[in-house]
């Protein structure tokens, strides 16, 4: 997929890892991340989230933009508990909204228009968790024309609670950049989930 994506961009194509290398890296991550795929208690998830929580203006802007490790480190914007149906039972569950400084900087708005993209498809974390995405698009020039790319802003570990990711986008844009985000129109395009952004 990545080979096809960058087929017209030789400078990017040479950085695409081989399939075997990607599979080995996934296995390495599964082996080395302590409890990465074994969080089975609310307390464990809450403790993990509390160490990475970023919810105020000063802590968000304290990161050095030249420090790529810090800019790409996972930060947690929200963690929430809720009830979910498992068969005929209602059981407690938990979710988190995660991102990285590098992603959040992309939704700093310099004018009044924001294009948000979420298409109802998911990414799978190496631990087996479903990640719901929310982001924007960029259009960049290449030697042969233009390329459109998805630029992620936020990921959430709960597929059916999409409203949480949109409310986080709105509240954090206000908190970090003093910008009020409101969705004025949407293109549903095969995904009913996008409609919840308008609520």
mmCIF file of C-alpha atoms in Angstrom:
data_model
loop_
_atom_site.group_PDB
_atom_site.id
_atom_site.type_symbol
_atom_site.label_atom_id
_atom_site.label_comp_id
_atom_site.label_asym_id
_atom_site.label_seq_id
_atom_site.Cartn_x
_atom_site.Cartn_y
_atom_site.Cartn_z
ATOM 1 C CA UNK A 1 0.000 0.000 0.000
ATOM 2 C CA UNK A 2 2.788 2.436 0.892
ATOM 3 C CA UNK A 3 4.715 1.478 -2.233
ATOM 4 C CA UNK A 4 1.665 2.396 -4.315
ATOM 5 C CA UNK A 5 1.088 5.596 -2.316
ATOM 6 C CA UNK A 6 4.602 6.924 -3.017
ATOM 7 C CA UNK A 7 5.127 5.389 -6.469
ATOM 8 C CA UNK A 8 5.537 8.860 -8.046
ATOM 9 C CA UNK A 9 7.776 10.196 -5.280
ATOM 10 C CA UNK A 10 11.166 8.438 -5.478
ATOM 11 C CA UNK A 11 12.608 10.428 -2.561
ATOM 12 C CA UNK A 12 9.835 9.110 -0.265
ATOM 13 C CA UNK A 13 9.769 5.647 -1.838
ATOM 14 C CA UNK A 14 13.343 4.902 -0.783
ATOM 15 C CA UNK A 15 12.315 5.363 2.889
ATOM 16 C CA UNK A 16 9.442 2.857 2.772
ATOM 17 C CA UNK A 17 10.506 -0.216 4.787
ATOM 18 C CA UNK A 18 10.213 -3.721 3.378
ATOM 19 C CA UNK A 19 7.243 -5.847 4.478
ATOM 20 C CA UNK A 20 9.488 -8.180 6.496
ATOM 21 C CA UNK A 21 11.037 -5.230 8.329
ATOM 22 C CA UNK A 22 7.585 -3.894 9.271
ATOM 23 C CA UNK A 23 6.469 -7.317 10.524
ATOM 24 C CA UNK A 24 9.641 -7.623 12.609
ATOM 25 C CA UNK A 25 9.087 -4.151 14.074
ATOM 26 C CA UNK A 26 5.510 -5.053 15.036
ATOM 27 C CA UNK A 27 6.756 -8.220 16.786
ATOM 28 C CA UNK A 28 9.449 -6.182 18.545
ATOM 29 C CA UNK A 29 6.876 -3.673 19.815
ATOM 30 C CA UNK A 30 4.603 -6.437 21.084
ATOM 31 C CA UNK A 31 7.509 -8.015 22.982
ATOM 32 C CA UNK A 32 8.986 -4.849 24.466
ATOM 33 C CA UNK A 33 6.038 -2.642 25.427
ATOM 34 C CA UNK A 34 5.286 -3.549 29.028
ATOM 35 C CA UNK A 35 1.635 -4.521 29.232
ATOM 36 C CA UNK A 36 0.983 -2.781 25.932
ATOM 37 C CA UNK A 37 -1.646 -5.275 24.861
ATOM 38 C CA UNK A 38 -2.618 -6.510 28.321
ATOM 39 C CA UNK A 39 -4.401 -3.577 29.946
ATOM 40 C CA UNK A 40 -7.400 -5.318 31.471
ATOM 41 C CA UNK A 41 -8.171 -3.159 34.524
ATOM 42 C CA UNK A 42 -9.502 0.376 34.726
ATOM 43 C CA UNK A 43 -6.817 1.285 37.260
ATOM 44 C CA UNK A 44 -4.010 0.208 34.909
ATOM 45 C CA UNK A 45 -5.390 2.261 32.030
ATOM 46 C CA UNK A 46 -6.108 5.228 34.298
ATOM 47 C CA UNK A 47 -2.545 5.135 35.711
ATOM 48 C CA UNK A 48 -1.059 4.926 32.208
ATOM 49 C CA UNK A 49 -3.256 7.812 31.020
ATOM 50 C CA UNK A 50 -2.477 10.016 34.038
ATOM 51 C CA UNK A 51 1.261 9.905 33.272
ATOM 52 C CA UNK A 52 0.642 11.193 29.736
ATOM 53 C CA UNK A 53 -2.283 13.552 30.418
ATOM 54 C CA UNK A 54 -2.087 17.006 28.811
ATOM 55 C CA UNK A 55 -5.106 19.218 29.458
ATOM 56 C CA UNK A 56 -3.837 22.744 30.041
ATOM 57 C CA UNK A 57 -2.272 25.481 27.939
ATOM 58 C CA UNK A 58 1.038 25.740 29.830
ATOM 59 C CA UNK A 59 1.912 22.024 29.793
ATOM 60 C CA UNK A 60 0.983 21.759 26.115
ATOM 61 C CA UNK A 61 3.192 24.688 25.085
ATOM 62 C CA UNK A 62 6.102 23.665 27.338
ATOM 63 C CA UNK A 63 7.354 21.140 24.760
ATOM 64 C CA UNK A 64 10.317 22.240 22.649
ATOM 65 C CA UNK A 65 9.229 22.141 18.983
ATOM 66 C CA UNK A 66 12.789 21.211 17.932
ATOM 67 C CA UNK A 67 12.709 18.077 20.119
ATOM 68 C CA UNK A 68 11.182 15.513 17.750
ATOM 69 C CA UNK A 69 11.025 12.778 20.398
ATOM 70 C CA UNK A 70 8.854 14.973 22.626
ATOM 71 C CA UNK A 71 6.804 16.247 19.697
ATOM 72 C CA UNK A 72 5.996 12.658 18.638
ATOM 73 C CA UNK A 73 5.410 11.261 22.133
ATOM 74 C CA UNK A 74 1.882 10.072 22.928
ATOM 75 C CA UNK A 75 -0.200 12.486 24.987
ATOM 76 C CA UNK A 76 -3.633 11.762 26.446
ATOM 77 C CA UNK A 77 -6.266 14.470 26.067
ATOM 78 C CA UNK A 78 -9.083 12.650 27.829
ATOM 79 C CA UNK A 79 -10.013 9.397 29.528
ATOM 80 C CA UNK A 80 -13.620 8.469 30.201
ATOM 81 C CA UNK A 81 -15.695 5.703 31.739
ATOM 82 C CA UNK A 82 -19.038 4.645 30.274
ATOM 83 C CA UNK A 83 -21.518 1.766 30.102
ATOM 84 C CA UNK A 84 -21.672 -0.557 27.112
ATOM 85 C CA UNK A 85 -23.867 -3.500 26.138
ATOM 86 C CA UNK A 86 -22.355 -6.983 26.046
ATOM 87 C CA UNK A 87 -25.192 -9.234 25.005
ATOM 88 C CA UNK A 88 -28.058 -8.395 27.349
ATOM 89 C CA UNK A 89 -25.784 -6.997 30.079
ATOM 90 C CA UNK A 90 -24.653 -3.410 30.655
ATOM 91 C CA UNK A 91 -20.996 -3.400 31.704
ATOM 92 C CA UNK A 92 -18.586 -0.607 32.560
ATOM 93 C CA UNK A 93 -15.953 0.250 29.961
ATOM 94 C CA UNK A 94 -13.311 2.895 29.470
ATOM 95 C CA UNK A 95 -11.867 4.881 26.590
ATOM 96 C CA UNK A 96 -9.076 7.365 25.917
ATOM 97 C CA UNK A 97 -8.419 10.094 23.354
ATOM 98 C CA UNK A 98 -4.743 10.204 22.360
ATOM 99 C CA UNK A 99 -2.559 12.253 20.058
ATOM 100 C CA UNK A 100 0.958 13.697 19.807
ATOM 101 C CA UNK A 101 2.150 17.298 19.877
ATOM 102 C CA UNK A 102 3.136 16.998 16.209
ATOM 103 C CA UNK A 103 -0.445 16.073 15.268
ATOM 104 C CA UNK A 104 -2.113 18.740 17.404
ATOM 105 C CA UNK A 105 0.052 21.513 15.953
ATOM 106 C CA UNK A 106 -1.532 20.725 12.575
ATOM 107 C CA UNK A 107 -4.956 21.917 13.668
ATOM 108 C CA UNK A 108 -3.795 25.345 14.748
ATOM 109 C CA UNK A 109 -6.099 27.450 12.623
ATOM 110 C CA UNK A 110 -4.795 30.600 10.984
ATOM 111 C CA UNK A 111 -8.070 31.495 9.314
ATOM 112 C CA UNK A 112 -11.726 30.777 10.019
ATOM 113 C CA UNK A 113 -12.050 27.619 7.942
ATOM 114 C CA UNK A 114 -11.237 24.092 9.058
ATOM 115 C CA UNK A 115 -11.701 20.918 7.033
ATOM 116 C CA UNK A 116 -12.102 17.852 9.215
ATOM 117 C CA UNK A 117 -11.912 14.310 7.897
ATOM 118 C CA UNK A 118 -13.137 11.080 9.424
ATOM 119 C CA UNK A 119 -14.249 8.371 7.058
ATOM 120 C CA UNK A 120 -15.541 5.632 9.321
ATOM 121 C CA UNK A 121 -12.499 3.424 8.753
ATOM 122 C CA UNK A 122 -10.175 2.360 11.538
ATOM 123 C CA UNK A 123 -6.525 1.753 12.194
ATOM 124 C CA UNK A 124 -5.404 -1.173 14.318
ATOM 125 C CA UNK A 125 -2.896 -0.581 17.129
ATOM 126 C CA UNK A 126 -0.187 -3.262 17.377
ATOM 127 C CA UNK A 127 -1.817 -4.398 20.641
ATOM 128 C CA UNK A 128 -4.976 -5.249 18.712
ATOM 129 C CA UNK A 129 -6.985 -2.172 19.757
ATOM 130 C CA UNK A 130 -9.204 -0.351 17.278
ATOM 131 C CA UNK A 131 -8.233 3.292 16.766
ATOM 132 C CA UNK A 132 -10.827 5.763 15.490
ATOM 133 C CA UNK A 133 -9.203 8.672 13.652
ATOM 134 C CA UNK A 134 -10.054 12.321 13.146
ATOM 135 C CA UNK A 135 -7.925 14.674 11.078
ATOM 136 C CA UNK A 136 -7.585 16.898 8.069
ATOM 137 C CA UNK A 137 -6.183 16.747 4.572
ATOM 138 C CA UNK A 138 -3.260 18.430 2.909
ATOM 139 C CA UNK A 139 -2.620 18.901 -0.788
ATOM 140 C CA UNK A 140 1.043 18.967 -1.760
ATOM 141 C CA UNK A 141 2.810 19.414 -5.073
ATOM 142 C CA UNK A 142 4.969 16.681 -6.553
ATOM 143 C CA UNK A 143 6.964 16.417 -9.763
ATOM 144 C CA UNK A 144 3.935 14.978 -11.557
ATOM 145 C CA UNK A 145 1.152 17.081 -10.020
ATOM 146 C CA UNK A 146 -0.598 17.097 -6.658
ATOM 147 C CA UNK A 147 -0.945 14.562 -3.842
ATOM 148 C CA UNK A 148 -3.703 14.598 -1.225
ATOM 149 C CA UNK A 149 -2.790 13.160 2.182
ATOM 150 C CA UNK A 150 -4.708 12.472 5.390
ATOM 151 C CA UNK A 151 -3.140 14.270 8.380
ATOM 152 C CA UNK A 152 -4.268 12.797 11.716
ATOM 153 C CA UNK A 153 -5.093 15.018 14.693
ATOM 154 C CA UNK A 154 -6.603 12.647 17.241
ATOM 155 C CA UNK A 155 -7.111 8.924 17.804
ATOM 156 C CA UNK A 156 -9.630 7.338 20.153
ATOM 157 C CA UNK A 157 -9.864 3.820 21.594
ATOM 158 C CA UNK A 158 -13.658 3.450 21.302
ATOM 159 C CA UNK A 159 -15.341 3.131 17.929
ATOM 160 C CA UNK A 160 -18.935 3.952 18.845
ATOM 161 C CA UNK A 161 -18.285 7.022 21.052
ATOM 162 C CA UNK A 162 -17.258 9.328 18.212
ATOM 163 C CA UNK A 163 -18.874 12.318 19.905
ATOM 164 C CA UNK A 164 -16.027 12.258 22.452
ATOM 165 C CA UNK A 165 -13.359 12.765 19.806
ATOM 166 C CA UNK A 166 -15.196 15.723 18.250
ATOM 167 C CA UNK A 167 -15.837 17.406 21.606
ATOM 168 C CA UNK A 168 -12.140 16.929 22.448
ATOM 169 C CA UNK A 169 -11.124 18.575 19.188
ATOM 170 C CA UNK A 170 -13.347 21.556 19.989
ATOM 171 C CA UNK A 171 -12.343 21.949 23.649
ATOM 172 C CA UNK A 172 -8.608 21.475 23.054
ATOM 173 C CA UNK A 173 -8.497 23.887 20.132
ATOM 174 C CA UNK A 174 -10.062 26.459 22.447
ATOM 175 C CA UNK A 175 -7.718 25.560 25.322
ATOM 176 C CA UNK A 176 -4.436 25.389 23.407
ATOM 177 C CA UNK A 177 -4.927 28.003 20.664
ATOM 178 C CA UNK A 178 -7.882 30.145 21.834
ATOM 179 C CA UNK A 179 -9.824 29.273 18.674
ATOM 180 C CA UNK A 180 -13.506 28.301 18.645
ATOM 181 C CA UNK A 181 -14.268 25.423 16.267
ATOM 182 C CA UNK A 182 -17.785 24.839 14.986
ATOM 183 C CA UNK A 183 -18.745 22.514 12.152
ATOM 184 C CA UNK A 184 -20.951 24.294 9.633
ATOM 185 C CA UNK A 185 -21.342 21.570 7.007
ATOM 186 C CA UNK A 186 -20.350 17.976 6.370
ATOM 187 C CA UNK A 187 -20.060 15.433 3.595
ATOM 188 C CA UNK A 188 -21.305 12.136 5.021
ATOM 189 C CA UNK A 189 -19.905 9.941 2.208
ATOM 190 C CA UNK A 190 -20.917 6.429 3.312
ATOM 191 C CA UNK A 191 -20.399 7.012 7.052
ATOM 192 C CA UNK A 192 -23.229 7.863 9.442
ATOM 193 C CA UNK A 193 -20.600 8.373 12.154
ATOM 194 C CA UNK A 194 -19.568 11.706 10.628
ATOM 195 C CA UNK A 195 -23.028 13.131 11.319
ATOM 196 C CA UNK A 196 -22.292 13.193 15.061
ATOM 197 C CA UNK A 197 -19.739 15.955 14.442
ATOM 198 C CA UNK A 198 -22.660 18.275 13.695
ATOM 199 C CA UNK A 199 -24.370 17.709 17.058
#
